[in-house]
Short mmCIF file of C-alpha atoms and ligand atoms in Angstrom, two decimals:
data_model
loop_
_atom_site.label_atom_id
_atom_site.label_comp_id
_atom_site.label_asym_id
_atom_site.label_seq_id
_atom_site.Cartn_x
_atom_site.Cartn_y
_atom_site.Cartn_z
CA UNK R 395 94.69 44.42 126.00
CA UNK R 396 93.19 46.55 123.42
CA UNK R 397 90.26 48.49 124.05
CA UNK R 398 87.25 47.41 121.45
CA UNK R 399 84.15 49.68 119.87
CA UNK R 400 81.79 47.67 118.97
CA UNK R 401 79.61 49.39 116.23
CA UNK R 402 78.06 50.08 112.71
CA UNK R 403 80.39 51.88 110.04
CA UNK R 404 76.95 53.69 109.00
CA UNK R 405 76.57 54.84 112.32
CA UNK R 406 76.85 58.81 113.25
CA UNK R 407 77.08 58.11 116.81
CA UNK R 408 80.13 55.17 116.26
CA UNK R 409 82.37 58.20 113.91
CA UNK R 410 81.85 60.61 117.09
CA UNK R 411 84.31 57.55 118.58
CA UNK R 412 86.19 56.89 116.37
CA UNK R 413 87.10 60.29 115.10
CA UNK R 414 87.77 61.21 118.85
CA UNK R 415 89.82 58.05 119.18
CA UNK R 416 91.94 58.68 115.55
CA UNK R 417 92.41 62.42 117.15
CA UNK R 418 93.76 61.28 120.03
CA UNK R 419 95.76 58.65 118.79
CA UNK R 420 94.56 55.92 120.87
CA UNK R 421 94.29 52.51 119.35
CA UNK R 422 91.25 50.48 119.32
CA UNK R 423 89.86 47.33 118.16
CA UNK R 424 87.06 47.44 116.13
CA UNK R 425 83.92 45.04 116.16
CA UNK R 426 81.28 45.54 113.55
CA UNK R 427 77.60 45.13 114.85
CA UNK R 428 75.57 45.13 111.39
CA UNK R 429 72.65 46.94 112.52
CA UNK R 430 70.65 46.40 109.57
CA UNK R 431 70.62 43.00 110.74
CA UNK R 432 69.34 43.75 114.36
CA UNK R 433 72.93 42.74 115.61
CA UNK R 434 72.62 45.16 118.33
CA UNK R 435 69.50 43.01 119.97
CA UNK R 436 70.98 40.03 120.47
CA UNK R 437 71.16 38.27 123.88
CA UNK R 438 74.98 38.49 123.36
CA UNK R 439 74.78 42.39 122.82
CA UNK R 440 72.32 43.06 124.91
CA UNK R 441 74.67 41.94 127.98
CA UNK R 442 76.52 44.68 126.98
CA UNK R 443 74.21 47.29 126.17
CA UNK R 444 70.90 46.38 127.67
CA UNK R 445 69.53 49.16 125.23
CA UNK R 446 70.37 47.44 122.05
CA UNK R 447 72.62 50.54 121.23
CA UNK R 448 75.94 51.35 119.63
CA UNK R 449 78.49 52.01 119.94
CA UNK R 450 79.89 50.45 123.36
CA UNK R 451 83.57 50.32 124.54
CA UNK R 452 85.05 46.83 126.35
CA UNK R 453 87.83 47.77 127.85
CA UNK R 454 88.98 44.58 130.24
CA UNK R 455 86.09 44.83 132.42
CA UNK R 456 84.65 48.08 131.65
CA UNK R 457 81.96 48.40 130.01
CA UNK R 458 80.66 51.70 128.85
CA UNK R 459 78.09 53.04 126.17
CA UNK R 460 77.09 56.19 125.37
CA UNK R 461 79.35 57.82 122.72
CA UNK R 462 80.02 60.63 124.43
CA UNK R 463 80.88 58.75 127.38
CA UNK R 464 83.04 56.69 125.42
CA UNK R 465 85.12 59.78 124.31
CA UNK R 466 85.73 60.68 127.96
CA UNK R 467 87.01 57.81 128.42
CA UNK R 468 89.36 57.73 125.43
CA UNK R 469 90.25 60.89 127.03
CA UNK R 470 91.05 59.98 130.46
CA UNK R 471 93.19 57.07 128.75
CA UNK R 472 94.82 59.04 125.44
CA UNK R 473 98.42 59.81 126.48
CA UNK R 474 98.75 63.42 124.52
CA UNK R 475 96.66 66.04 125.89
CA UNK R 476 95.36 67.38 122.70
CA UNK R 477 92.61 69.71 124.41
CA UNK R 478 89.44 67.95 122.73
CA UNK R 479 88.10 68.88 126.39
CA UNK R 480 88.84 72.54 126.11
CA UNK R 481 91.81 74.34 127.27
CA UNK R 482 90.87 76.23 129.80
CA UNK R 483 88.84 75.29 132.84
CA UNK R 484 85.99 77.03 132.45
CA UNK R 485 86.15 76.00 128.61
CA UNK R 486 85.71 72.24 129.66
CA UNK R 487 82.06 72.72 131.75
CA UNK R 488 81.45 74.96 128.52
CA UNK R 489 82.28 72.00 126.79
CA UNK R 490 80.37 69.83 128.87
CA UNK R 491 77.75 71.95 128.61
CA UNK R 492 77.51 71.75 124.89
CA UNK R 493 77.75 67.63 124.76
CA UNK R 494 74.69 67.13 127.10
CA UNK R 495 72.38 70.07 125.40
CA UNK R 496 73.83 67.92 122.01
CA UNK R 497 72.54 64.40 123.92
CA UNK R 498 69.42 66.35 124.95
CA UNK R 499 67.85 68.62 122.49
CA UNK R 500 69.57 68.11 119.45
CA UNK R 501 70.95 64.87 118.40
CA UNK R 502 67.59 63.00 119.02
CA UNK R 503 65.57 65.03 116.85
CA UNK R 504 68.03 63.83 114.35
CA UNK R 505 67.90 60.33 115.44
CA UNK R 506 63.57 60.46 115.10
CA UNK R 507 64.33 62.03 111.16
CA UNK R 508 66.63 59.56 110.71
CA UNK R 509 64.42 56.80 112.04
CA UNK R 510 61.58 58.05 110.21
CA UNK R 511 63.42 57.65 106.84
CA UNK R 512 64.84 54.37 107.11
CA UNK R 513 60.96 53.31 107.94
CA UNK R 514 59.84 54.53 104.58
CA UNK R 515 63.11 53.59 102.81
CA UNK R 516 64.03 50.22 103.92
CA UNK R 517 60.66 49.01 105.21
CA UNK R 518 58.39 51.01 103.00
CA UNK R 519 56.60 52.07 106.45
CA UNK R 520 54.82 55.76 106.18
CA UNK R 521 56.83 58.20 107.64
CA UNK R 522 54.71 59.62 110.68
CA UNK R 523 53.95 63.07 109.93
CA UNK R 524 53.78 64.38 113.38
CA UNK R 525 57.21 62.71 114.81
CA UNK R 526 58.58 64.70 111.44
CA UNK R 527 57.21 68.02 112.29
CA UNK R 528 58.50 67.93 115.77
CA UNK R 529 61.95 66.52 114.78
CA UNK R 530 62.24 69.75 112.55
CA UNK R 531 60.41 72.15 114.53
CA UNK R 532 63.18 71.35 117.41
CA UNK R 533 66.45 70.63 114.77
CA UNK R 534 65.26 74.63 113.46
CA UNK R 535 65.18 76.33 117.14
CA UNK R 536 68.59 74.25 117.92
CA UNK R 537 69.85 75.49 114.56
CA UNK R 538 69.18 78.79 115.08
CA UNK R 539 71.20 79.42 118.04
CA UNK R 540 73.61 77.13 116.59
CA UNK R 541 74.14 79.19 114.05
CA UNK R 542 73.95 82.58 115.98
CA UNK R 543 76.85 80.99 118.27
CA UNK R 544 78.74 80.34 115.14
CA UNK R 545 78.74 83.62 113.59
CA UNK R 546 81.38 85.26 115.31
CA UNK R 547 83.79 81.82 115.82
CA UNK R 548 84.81 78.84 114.23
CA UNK R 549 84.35 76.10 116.77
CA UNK R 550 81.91 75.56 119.06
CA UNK R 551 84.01 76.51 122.34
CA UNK R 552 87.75 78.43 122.62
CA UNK R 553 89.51 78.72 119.38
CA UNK R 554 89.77 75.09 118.71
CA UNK R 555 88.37 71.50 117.55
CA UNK R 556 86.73 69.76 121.21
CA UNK R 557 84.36 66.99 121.96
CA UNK R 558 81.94 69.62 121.73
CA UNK R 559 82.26 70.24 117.95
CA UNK R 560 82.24 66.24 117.48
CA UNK R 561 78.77 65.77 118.99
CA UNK R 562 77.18 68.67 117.47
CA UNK R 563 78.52 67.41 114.19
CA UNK R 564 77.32 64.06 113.86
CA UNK R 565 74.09 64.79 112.45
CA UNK R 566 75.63 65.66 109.63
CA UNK R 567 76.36 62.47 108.48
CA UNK R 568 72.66 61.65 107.73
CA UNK R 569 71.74 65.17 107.45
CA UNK R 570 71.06 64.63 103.67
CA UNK R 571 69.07 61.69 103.40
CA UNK R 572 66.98 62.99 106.71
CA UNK R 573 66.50 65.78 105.10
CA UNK R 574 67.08 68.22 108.09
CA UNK R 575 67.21 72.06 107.36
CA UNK R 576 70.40 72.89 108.21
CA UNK R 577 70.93 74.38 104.40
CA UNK R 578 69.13 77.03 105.84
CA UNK R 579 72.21 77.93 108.06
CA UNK R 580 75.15 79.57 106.60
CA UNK R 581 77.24 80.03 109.93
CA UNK R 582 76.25 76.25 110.68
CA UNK R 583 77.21 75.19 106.93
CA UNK R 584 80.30 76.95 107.32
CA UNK R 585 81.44 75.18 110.42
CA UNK R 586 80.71 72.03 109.34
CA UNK R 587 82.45 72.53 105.74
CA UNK R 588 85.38 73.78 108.46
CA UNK R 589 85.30 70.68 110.04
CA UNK R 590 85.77 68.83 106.80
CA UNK R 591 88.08 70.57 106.02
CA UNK R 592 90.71 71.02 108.74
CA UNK R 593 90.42 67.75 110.38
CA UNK R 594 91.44 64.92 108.21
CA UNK R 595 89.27 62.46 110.68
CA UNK R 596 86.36 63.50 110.08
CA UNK R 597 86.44 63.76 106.74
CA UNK R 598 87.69 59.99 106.51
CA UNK R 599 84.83 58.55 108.69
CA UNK R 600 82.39 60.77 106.56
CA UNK R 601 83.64 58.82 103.85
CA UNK R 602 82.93 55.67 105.97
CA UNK R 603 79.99 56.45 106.74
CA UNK R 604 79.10 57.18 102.91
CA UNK R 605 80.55 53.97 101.36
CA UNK R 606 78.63 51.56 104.31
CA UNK R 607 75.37 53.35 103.77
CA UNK R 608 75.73 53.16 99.81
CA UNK R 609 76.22 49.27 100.36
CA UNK R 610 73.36 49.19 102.28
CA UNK R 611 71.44 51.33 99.94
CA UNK R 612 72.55 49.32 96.89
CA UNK R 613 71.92 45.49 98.15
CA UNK R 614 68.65 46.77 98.61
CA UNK R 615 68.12 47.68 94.83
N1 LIG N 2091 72.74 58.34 122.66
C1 LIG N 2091 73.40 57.23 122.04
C2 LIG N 2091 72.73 56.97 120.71
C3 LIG N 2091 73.11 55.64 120.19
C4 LIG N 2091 72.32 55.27 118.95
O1 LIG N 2091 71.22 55.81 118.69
N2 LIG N 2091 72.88 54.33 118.22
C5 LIG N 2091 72.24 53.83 117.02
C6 LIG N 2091 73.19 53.92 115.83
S1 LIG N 2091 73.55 55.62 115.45
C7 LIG N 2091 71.95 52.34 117.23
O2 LIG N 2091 72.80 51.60 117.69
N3 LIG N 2091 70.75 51.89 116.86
C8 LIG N 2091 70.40 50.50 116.95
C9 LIG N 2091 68.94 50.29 117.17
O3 LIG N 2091 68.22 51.28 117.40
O4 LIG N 2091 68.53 49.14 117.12
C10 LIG N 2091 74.90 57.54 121.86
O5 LIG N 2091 75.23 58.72 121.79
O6 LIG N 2091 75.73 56.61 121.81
#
């Protein structure tokens, strides 16, 4: 039985899956939830996510959202070790570390910018001023030490791609139509360029992620 994402090509947090899954080589099945269309609040979805978030993994009976609790999984279940965890075992809490302050402190801010602009772009709603000031007070201190940590290194933790990078990443995807300040950041810039252009996968879902939000974009025009 093949394990199924269910998610929006447009969506950051569904290419932190399935970069993680194309890395690892495990195959999965997947379901597009058109979240432009509120897909994700159905009664059908919402059995499986009770949030009216994506992405979500069905794997048999297991159930589990949260992308970065999806990429555990594919983890556990990916049959190479390819040390997206970290290679040592003090570089995997490291890299745990790094995915929940990701969940925690940076990601969201991201998430309320990103909000915030499709409000004024696809429902011509006001962005809300102080939501935006917060969003980039917090992105700036998180991009600070983000790009402190990446002055002297090239990936987040160890010497090497990990889950870590992949979550820290994904605001990228948005980053330019948000309008967050990571310009500002040279070390962070350079890590992310890094990213595009050492790992094939996440340059591919970038491009995903480009061509469903220009069709989204475009059938609004
Ligand atoms: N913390 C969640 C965030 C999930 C999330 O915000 N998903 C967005 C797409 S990037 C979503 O499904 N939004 C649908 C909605 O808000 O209705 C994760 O990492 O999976």
């Amino acid at each position: 039985m093949s394990i199924k994402i269910y998610g929006d090509p447009g969506s950051g947090s569904l290419r932190r899956v399935t970069v993680a899954a194309a890395i690892m080589g495990v195959e999965i099945e997947r379901i597009d939830v058109d979240l432009f269309k509120g897909e994700s609040h159905t009664p059908e979805f919402l059995r499986l996510n009770p949030h009216g978030l994506t992405p979500v993994l069905q794997d048999g009976d297991t159930v589990i959202w949260e992308a970065s609790a999806i990429n555990l999984y594919l983890a556990a279940s990916a049959s190479l070790d390819l040390n997206l965890l970290g290679r040592k075992e003090a570089e995997r809490f490291e890299v745990l570390q790094w995915m929940f302050w990701s969940g925690e402190q940076w990601r969201v801010f991201s998430t309320f910018l990103f909000n915030e602009w499709a409000g004024k772009t696809l429902m011509g709603k006001p962005p809300t001023d102080a939501v935006v000031e917060l969003a980039m007070s917090n992105i700036g201190n998180g991009a600070k030490v983000l790009d402190a940590h990446l002055a002297t290194r090239n990936y987040i933790v160890g010497d090497a791609l990990t889950l870590a990078d992949i979550d820290i990443a994904a605001p990228f995807s948005q980053y330019q139509r948000t309008g967050a300040p990571f310009n500002e950041f040279p070390n962070l810039m350079a890590w992310q360029q890094r990213l595009l252009d050492t790992v094939p996968a996440w340059a591919a879902t970038r491009a995903e992620v480009e061509t469903r939000m220009g069709g989204v974009l475009n059938a609004m025009s």
